[in-house]
Coordinates of C-alpha atoms in Angstrom, one line a residue:
M1 CA -43.2 -60.3 -90.9
R2 CA -39.7 -61.2 -90.9
K3 CA -38.8 -57.8 -89.9
K4 CA -41.1 -58.0 -87.0
Y5 CA -39.6 -61.4 -85.8
K6 CA -36.1 -59.8 -86.1
I7 CA -37.1 -56.9 -83.9
I8 CA -38.6 -59.3 -81.4
I9 CA -35.8 -61.5 -81.4
C10 CA -33.3 -58.3 -80.9
L11 CA -35.2 -57.2 -78.0
L12 CA -35.3 -60.7 -76.5
C13 CA -31.6 -60.7 -77.0
L14 CA -31.2 -57.4 -75.2
I15 CA -33.3 -58.3 -72.3
I16 CA -31.3 -61.6 -71.9
F17 CA -28.2 -59.7 -72.3
A18 CA -29.4 -57.3 -69.6
N19 CA -30.3 -59.9 -67.2
I20 CA -26.8 -61.6 -67.6
V21 CA -25.1 -58.3 -66.7
S22 CA -27.5 -57.8 -63.8
C23 CA -26.8 -61.2 -62.6
N24 CA -23.0 -60.7 -63.0
K25 CA -23.2 -57.4 -61.2
N26 CA -25.1 -59.1 -58.3
Q27 CA -22.5 -61.7 -58.1
V28 CA -19.7 -59.0 -57.7
V29 CA -21.7 -57.5 -54.9
N30 CA -22.3 -60.5 -53.3
K31 CA -18.7 -61.5 -53.4
D32 CA -17.5 -58.2 -52.1
K33 CA -15.2 -58.2 -49.1
K34 CA -17.0 -57.6 -45.7
L35 CA -15.9 -55.9 -42.5
N36 CA -18.6 -55.8 -39.6
V37 CA -17.7 -53.4 -37.0
Y38 CA -19.5 -53.2 -33.7
V39 CA -19.3 -49.7 -31.7
D40 CA -19.8 -49.9 -28.0
I41 CA -18.6 -46.4 -27.2
K42 CA -20.8 -43.5 -26.0
D43 CA -18.3 -40.9 -25.6
K44 CA -18.6 -38.3 -28.3
H45 CA -14.9 -37.6 -28.5
S46 CA -13.8 -41.2 -29.4
L47 CA -16.8 -41.5 -31.6
N48 CA -15.7 -38.6 -33.7
I49 CA -12.3 -40.3 -34.1
I50 CA -13.8 -43.6 -34.8
K51 CA -16.0 -42.0 -37.6
F52 CA -13.1 -40.3 -39.2
L53 CA -11.1 -43.6 -39.4
L54 CA -14.0 -45.5 -40.8
D55 CA -14.7 -42.9 -43.3
E56 CA -11.2 -42.6 -44.6
Y57 CA -11.1 -46.6 -44.6
K58 CA -14.2 -46.7 -46.8
K59 CA -12.8 -43.9 -49.3
E60 CA -9.6 -46.1 -49.7
N61 CA -11.4 -49.4 -49.9
A62 CA -14.5 -49.1 -51.9
D63 CA -14.5 -52.8 -52.6
V64 CA -15.3 -53.6 -48.9
N65 CA -18.7 -53.5 -47.4
V66 CA -18.3 -52.1 -44.0
N67 CA -21.4 -52.6 -41.8
I68 CA -21.5 -50.7 -38.8
T69 CA -23.6 -51.8 -35.6
N70 CA -24.0 -49.2 -33.0
A71 CA -24.3 -50.8 -29.5
I72 CA -26.7 -48.0 -27.9
G73 CA -29.3 -49.7 -25.9
G74 CA -27.6 -53.1 -26.6
D75 CA -25.3 -55.2 -24.5
V76 CA -21.7 -56.0 -25.9
L77 CA -21.3 -59.1 -23.7
K78 CA -24.5 -60.8 -25.1
D79 CA -23.8 -59.7 -28.6
V80 CA -20.3 -61.1 -28.7
S81 CA -21.2 -64.3 -27.0
K82 CA -23.9 -64.7 -29.6
G83 CA -21.6 -63.9 -32.5
T84 CA -23.6 -61.1 -33.7
S85 CA -20.9 -58.3 -32.7
G86 CA -19.0 -58.9 -36.0
D87 CA -15.2 -58.7 -36.9
I88 CA -14.1 -55.7 -35.1
V89 CA -15.4 -54.3 -31.6
F90 CA -14.5 -51.0 -30.3
T91 CA -15.2 -50.9 -26.7
S92 CA -13.8 -49.7 -23.5
R93 CA -11.1 -51.3 -21.2
N94 CA -13.8 -52.3 -18.5
K95 CA -15.7 -54.1 -21.1
M96 CA -12.5 -55.7 -22.8
I97 CA -11.5 -57.1 -19.5
E98 CA -15.2 -58.5 -19.1
L99 CA -15.2 -59.9 -22.4
Q100 CA -11.7 -61.7 -22.0
N101 CA -12.6 -63.0 -18.6
K102 CA -15.4 -64.7 -20.6
G103 CA -13.1 -66.0 -23.3
F104 CA -14.8 -63.9 -25.9
L105 CA -11.7 -62.1 -27.3
S106 CA -8.7 -62.9 -29.5
D107 CA -5.2 -62.3 -28.3
L108 CA -3.8 -59.5 -30.6
S109 CA -0.1 -60.2 -29.9
S110 CA 0.6 -61.1 -33.5
Y111 CA -1.0 -57.7 -34.7
Y112 CA 1.3 -55.9 -32.3
D113 CA 4.3 -57.8 -33.7
K114 CA 3.3 -57.6 -37.3
Y115 CA 2.7 -53.9 -37.3
T116 CA 5.4 -53.1 -34.7
I117 CA 2.8 -51.3 -32.1
K118 CA 5.0 -51.5 -29.1
E119 CA 7.9 -49.9 -31.1
R120 CA 5.9 -47.2 -32.7
Y121 CA 3.4 -46.1 -30.3
Y122 CA 3.6 -44.8 -26.8
N123 CA 3.6 -47.1 -23.7
I124 CA 0.0 -46.0 -22.6
M125 CA -1.4 -47.3 -26.0
T126 CA -0.2 -50.7 -25.3
S127 CA -0.9 -50.5 -21.5
Y128 CA -4.4 -49.9 -22.0
G129 CA -4.9 -53.0 -24.2
R130 CA -2.9 -55.3 -22.0
Y131 CA -4.5 -57.7 -19.4
S132 CA -3.1 -60.8 -17.9
D133 CA 0.1 -60.4 -19.7
K134 CA -1.5 -60.4 -23.0
Y135 CA -3.0 -57.9 -25.6
Y136 CA -6.7 -58.1 -26.2
G137 CA -7.0 -54.1 -27.3
I138 CA -5.2 -51.6 -29.3
G139 CA -5.9 -48.1 -28.1
I140 CA -7.4 -45.7 -30.8
M141 CA -6.5 -42.2 -29.4
P142 CA -5.0 -41.0 -26.1
Y143 CA -6.2 -37.9 -24.3
T144 CA -4.1 -36.5 -21.6
I145 CA -5.6 -34.6 -18.9
E146 CA -3.9 -31.3 -18.6
I147 CA -3.9 -28.3 -16.3
L148 CA -4.1 -25.1 -18.1
Y149 CA -3.6 -21.4 -17.0
N150 CA -4.0 -17.9 -18.4
K151 CA -0.6 -16.3 -18.3
E152 CA -2.0 -12.7 -18.2
V153 CA -4.5 -13.1 -15.5
L154 CA -2.0 -14.9 -13.2
D155 CA 0.5 -12.2 -13.9
K156 CA -2.1 -9.6 -13.1
C157 CA -2.8 -11.5 -9.7
K158 CA 0.8 -11.6 -9.1
I159 CA 1.0 -15.3 -9.2
N160 CA 3.9 -17.0 -10.6
E161 CA 3.3 -19.5 -13.5
P162 CA 2.8 -23.2 -12.0
L163 CA 5.5 -25.0 -13.9
R164 CA 5.4 -28.0 -11.6
I165 CA 2.3 -29.8 -10.3
Q166 CA 2.8 -29.0 -6.6
D167 CA 2.8 -25.2 -7.6
V168 CA -1.1 -25.9 -8.4
E169 CA -1.9 -26.3 -4.7
N170 CA -1.1 -22.6 -3.9
I171 CA -3.1 -21.3 -6.8
A172 CA -5.9 -23.6 -6.0
K173 CA -6.0 -22.3 -2.5
K174 CA -6.1 -19.0 -3.7
L175 CA -8.9 -19.5 -6.2
N176 CA -10.8 -21.3 -3.5
Q177 CA -10.5 -18.3 -0.8
D178 CA -11.8 -15.9 -3.8
S179 CA -14.7 -18.3 -4.9
I180 CA -13.2 -18.7 -8.3
K181 CA -14.2 -21.6 -10.1
V182 CA -12.0 -23.8 -12.3
P183 CA -13.8 -25.2 -15.5
V184 CA -13.2 -28.8 -16.2
I185 CA -13.5 -30.3 -19.8
L186 CA -13.5 -34.0 -20.0
T187 CA -14.7 -37.1 -22.0
D188 CA -18.5 -38.1 -21.5
D189 CA -17.7 -41.2 -19.4
L190 CA -15.6 -39.4 -16.7
D191 CA -16.9 -37.1 -13.8
V192 CA -14.7 -34.4 -12.1
N193 CA -14.3 -36.4 -8.9
N194 CA -12.9 -39.3 -10.6
A195 CA -10.6 -37.3 -12.7
L196 CA -9.3 -35.8 -9.5
A197 CA -8.8 -39.0 -7.8
S198 CA -7.0 -40.4 -10.8
L199 CA -4.4 -37.4 -10.5
I200 CA -3.9 -38.0 -6.8
I201 CA -3.8 -41.8 -7.2
S202 CA -1.3 -42.0 -10.0
N203 CA 1.5 -41.6 -7.9
K204 CA 0.5 -44.8 -5.7
K205 CA 2.7 -47.8 -6.5
N206 CA 1.3 -50.9 -8.3
I207 CA -2.1 -49.3 -8.6
Y208 CA -2.2 -50.7 -12.0
N209 CA -2.3 -54.3 -10.8
V210 CA -5.8 -53.9 -9.4
D211 CA -7.0 -55.2 -12.8
N212 CA -5.7 -58.6 -11.7
I213 CA -8.6 -58.9 -9.2
Y214 CA -11.2 -57.6 -11.6
N215 CA -14.9 -58.8 -10.4
S216 CA -12.9 -60.6 -7.6
S217 CA -14.0 -60.9 -4.0
A218 CA -14.5 -58.3 -1.3
A219 CA -11.7 -59.5 0.7
S220 CA -9.3 -58.9 -2.4
Y221 CA -10.5 -55.4 -3.0
K222 CA -10.2 -54.5 0.7
E223 CA -6.5 -55.4 0.5
K224 CA -6.0 -52.6 -1.8
K225 CA -5.1 -49.9 0.6
E226 CA -4.0 -47.4 -2.1
F227 CA -7.6 -46.5 -2.5
Q228 CA -8.2 -45.4 1.1
N229 CA -4.9 -43.5 0.8
M230 CA -6.4 -41.7 -2.2
F231 CA -9.5 -40.7 0.0
D232 CA -7.1 -39.4 2.8
S233 CA -5.1 -37.4 0.3
I234 CA -8.3 -35.6 -0.9
N235 CA -9.4 -35.0 2.6
N236 CA -6.0 -33.4 3.4
L237 CA -6.5 -31.2 0.4
Y238 CA -10.0 -30.2 1.6
K239 CA -8.6 -29.4 5.2
K240 CA -5.7 -27.2 3.8
G241 CA -8.5 -25.1 2.0
I242 CA -7.1 -26.0 -1.6
I243 CA -10.3 -27.8 -2.9
N244 CA -13.8 -28.0 -1.9
K245 CA -17.1 -29.1 -3.4
N246 CA -17.7 -25.8 -5.3
I247 CA -14.2 -25.2 -6.9
F248 CA -14.9 -27.1 -10.0
E249 CA -17.6 -26.7 -12.8
I250 CA -18.4 -28.3 -16.1
G251 CA -16.8 -26.4 -19.0
N252 CA -16.8 -27.0 -22.7
E253 CA -14.9 -26.3 -26.0
N254 CA -16.1 -22.5 -25.9
T255 CA -14.6 -22.3 -22.4
L256 CA -11.0 -23.1 -23.9
K257 CA -11.6 -20.5 -26.7
K258 CA -12.2 -17.9 -24.0
L259 CA -9.5 -19.0 -21.8
S260 CA -6.6 -17.1 -23.7
N261 CA -8.7 -13.8 -23.8
S262 CA -11.0 -13.8 -20.7
D263 CA -10.4 -13.6 -17.0
I264 CA -10.5 -17.5 -16.5
P265 CA -7.2 -18.1 -14.7
V266 CA -7.0 -21.9 -14.7
A267 CA -8.9 -24.8 -16.4
V268 CA -8.6 -28.5 -16.8
S269 CA -9.1 -30.0 -20.1
I270 CA -8.3 -33.2 -22.3
S271 CA -5.9 -33.1 -25.1
Y272 CA -8.6 -33.8 -27.6
Y273 CA -9.0 -29.9 -27.6
S274 CA -5.3 -29.3 -28.4
K275 CA -6.0 -26.9 -31.2
E276 CA -7.9 -24.5 -28.7
I277 CA -5.0 -25.3 -26.0
N278 CA -2.2 -24.3 -28.6
D279 CA -2.3 -20.7 -27.7
E280 CA 0.8 -18.4 -26.8
N281 CA -1.3 -16.9 -23.6
I282 CA -2.2 -20.4 -22.4
G283 CA 0.3 -22.1 -20.3
I284 CA 0.4 -26.0 -19.2
V285 CA 1.8 -27.5 -16.2
Q286 CA 4.7 -29.4 -17.3
D287 CA 6.5 -31.1 -14.5
Y288 CA 4.7 -33.8 -12.4
S289 CA 7.6 -35.0 -10.5
G290 CA 8.8 -34.0 -6.8
I291 CA 6.6 -33.8 -3.8
G292 CA 3.2 -32.8 -2.9
S293 CA -0.2 -34.4 -3.1
F294 CA -0.5 -34.0 -7.0
K295 CA 2.6 -36.0 -7.9
G296 CA 3.2 -38.9 -10.3
N297 CA 2.0 -39.4 -13.7
V298 CA -0.3 -37.5 -16.1
P299 CA -3.5 -39.3 -16.2
V300 CA -4.2 -40.5 -19.8
I301 CA -7.6 -41.4 -21.0
I302 CA -8.2 -44.1 -23.8
N303 CA -11.8 -44.8 -23.6
A304 CA -11.9 -46.7 -27.1
L305 CA -9.9 -50.0 -27.7
L306 CA -9.9 -52.0 -30.9
C307 CA -10.7 -55.7 -30.2
I308 CA -11.3 -58.9 -32.1
P309 CA -13.8 -61.4 -31.1
V310 CA -12.9 -65.1 -31.2
N311 CA -15.6 -65.9 -33.7
N312 CA -14.4 -63.3 -36.1
E313 CA -15.3 -64.2 -39.6
N314 CA -13.7 -61.9 -42.0
G315 CA -9.9 -62.4 -41.2
D316 CA -8.3 -60.7 -44.2
E317 CA -10.5 -57.6 -44.0
T318 CA -9.6 -57.2 -40.2
N319 CA -6.0 -57.4 -40.8
E320 CA -6.3 -54.8 -43.5
F321 CA -8.4 -52.5 -41.3
I322 CA -5.8 -52.6 -38.3
K323 CA -2.9 -52.2 -40.9
F324 CA -4.8 -49.1 -42.1
V325 CA -5.7 -47.7 -38.9
Y326 CA -2.0 -48.0 -37.3
S327 CA -0.2 -46.9 -40.5
D328 CA 1.9 -43.8 -40.2
E329 CA -0.2 -42.2 -43.1
T330 CA -3.5 -42.5 -41.2
Q331 CA -2.0 -41.2 -37.9
K332 CA -0.6 -38.3 -39.9
K333 CA -4.2 -37.4 -41.1
L334 CA -5.4 -37.3 -37.5
L335 CA -2.7 -35.1 -36.9
D336 CA -3.3 -32.9 -39.6
N337 CA -6.9 -32.6 -38.3
G338 CA -5.6 -31.3 -34.9
F339 CA -5.4 -34.3 -32.7
I340 CA -2.1 -35.4 -30.9
T341 CA -1.8 -39.1 -31.7
G342 CA -0.4 -42.3 -30.0
N343 CA 2.2 -42.5 -32.9
K344 CA 5.6 -41.4 -31.9
K345 CA 7.0 -40.7 -35.4
V346 CA 3.9 -38.7 -36.4
N347 CA 4.2 -36.4 -33.4
E348 CA 7.7 -35.5 -33.9
E349 CA 6.8 -32.3 -35.6
L350 CA 4.8 -31.0 -32.8
K351 CA 5.8 -27.6 -31.2
D352 CA 4.7 -25.3 -28.4
N353 CA 2.0 -26.5 -26.2
F354 CA 1.5 -29.4 -28.6
K355 CA 4.9 -30.6 -27.7
I356 CA 4.3 -30.6 -23.7
M357 CA 1.2 -32.7 -24.3
E358 CA 3.3 -35.0 -26.3
K359 CA 5.9 -35.3 -23.7
H360 CA 3.3 -36.2 -21.1
L361 CA 2.2 -39.0 -23.5
E362 CA 5.9 -40.0 -24.0
E363 CA 6.3 -40.1 -20.2
S364 CA 3.3 -42.1 -19.4
N365 CA 3.1 -45.7 -18.3
E366 CA 0.6 -48.3 -17.0
N367 CA 0.2 -46.1 -13.8
S368 CA -1.2 -43.4 -16.1
I369 CA -4.4 -45.5 -16.8
L370 CA -7.4 -44.0 -15.0
F371 CA -8.0 -46.4 -12.1
I372 CA -11.6 -46.5 -13.0
Y373 CA -10.8 -48.3 -16.1
N374 CA -9.2 -51.1 -14.0
L375 CA -12.3 -51.5 -11.8
P376 CA -15.8 -52.7 -12.6
D377 CA -18.2 -49.9 -13.6
K378 CA -20.2 -50.5 -10.5
F379 CA -17.4 -48.8 -8.4
R380 CA -17.6 -45.4 -10.2
V381 CA -20.7 -43.9 -8.7
D382 CA -19.9 -45.0 -5.1
I383 CA -16.1 -43.5 -5.4
S384 CA -17.6 -40.2 -6.8
S385 CA -20.1 -40.2 -4.1
K386 CA -17.5 -40.6 -1.3
I387 CA -15.3 -37.9 -3.0
D388 CA -18.5 -35.6 -2.8
S389 CA -18.8 -36.1 0.9
I390 CA -15.2 -35.5 1.8
L391 CA -15.2 -32.1 -0.1
T392 CA -18.3 -31.1 2.0
G393 CA -16.4 -31.9 5.2
K394 CA -17.9 -35.5 5.8
Y395 CA -14.6 -37.8 6.0
S396 CA -14.8 -41.0 8.0
G397 CA -11.3 -42.5 7.4
K398 CA -13.1 -45.6 6.2
E399 CA -14.4 -44.7 2.6
W400 CA -12.9 -47.6 0.9
E401 CA -14.0 -50.2 3.3
I402 CA -17.6 -48.8 3.3
I403 CA -17.7 -48.9 -0.6
I404 CA -16.6 -52.6 -0.6
E405 CA -19.2 -53.4 1.9
D406 CA -21.9 -51.8 0.0
L407 CA -21.1 -53.1 -3.3
F408 CA -20.7 -56.7 -2.2
K409 CA -23.3 -57.2 0.5
Y410 CA -26.1 -58.4 -1.8
G411 CA -24.9 -61.6 -3.4
G412 CA -21.1 -60.6 -3.4
K413 CA -18.3 -62.8 -2.6

């Protein structure tokens, strides 16, 4: 009988011990560090980069519970205002400006100083995150828009390599005359017309400061004559037979793989696909200075910014995540995976075509920001539509004025 009681007592002890251990484990889990991340990005290229960064962070920080919310179908403005967006928000420059105008974002200047972002990263990385002379975002990954060409095909056609941007006009005119299309590979949030417009408008002075009147009055936008000048330049290219509605076609990653060993003479691509671009038979237009319709800065896309809501709850984990993402070690991992980063030191080892793309990043400034990221989203469709019309011969000379009137006629200021 005593034996039986001893066995029962032992079993009870084991059960109690197991419960204690279980409770302690739960307490450890409950005390785990947390980082809540809100992803308001639709472009697959930047989503891939963000996923890579989050995966790498989780590998090195197993004690942190990383909760990821994807904003597909959601509204980042509402979620941030309600405090349900979390500690870090990945979003576009447009949304960053809107969020800050409502007072929802923290100034990141202290992070810029603490991790020497301005010193260690290219100007374009900080320009995208700057608004009203403060920093509300930090760029994740820059993509230059590059004009590429097949050296052998151009040589067979007895066309000199377009080393400068103005050389492209003559090539484009010949391609247009021969009905040869130019494949274009861009981010998912950008169409061909707005990319073309960005290339042309990048040489207009003070185009960057259009963000100072974000969501302002119709009168304020009408004063920005640079935009009508952009439409005028596109019309001049059309009248010269350099471009029209049919010269461009949508390409993809396979297009670039074919570029070096097929009859494709010219293509346009973002530097996200640098691995496919770094081929000895592929040339890149290097010099964007001088005269011509296409002069100025190489447009640079940064469609994902890291922002911090003012109601951030996990400050220590947020700080550690930013430290991790912008460390040279993490940026080197991105480089090793074939991406040209925004980090100066890490990019020093680049060679060949990689080096040309890196040089374009080094030369970039606030005028390299695509103008559509300094305008409310509602402008995009109307601008693209007007460019479509111009490239089919329908030019009025009042494109910008008409766009403003259309956008502001219903309840506009």
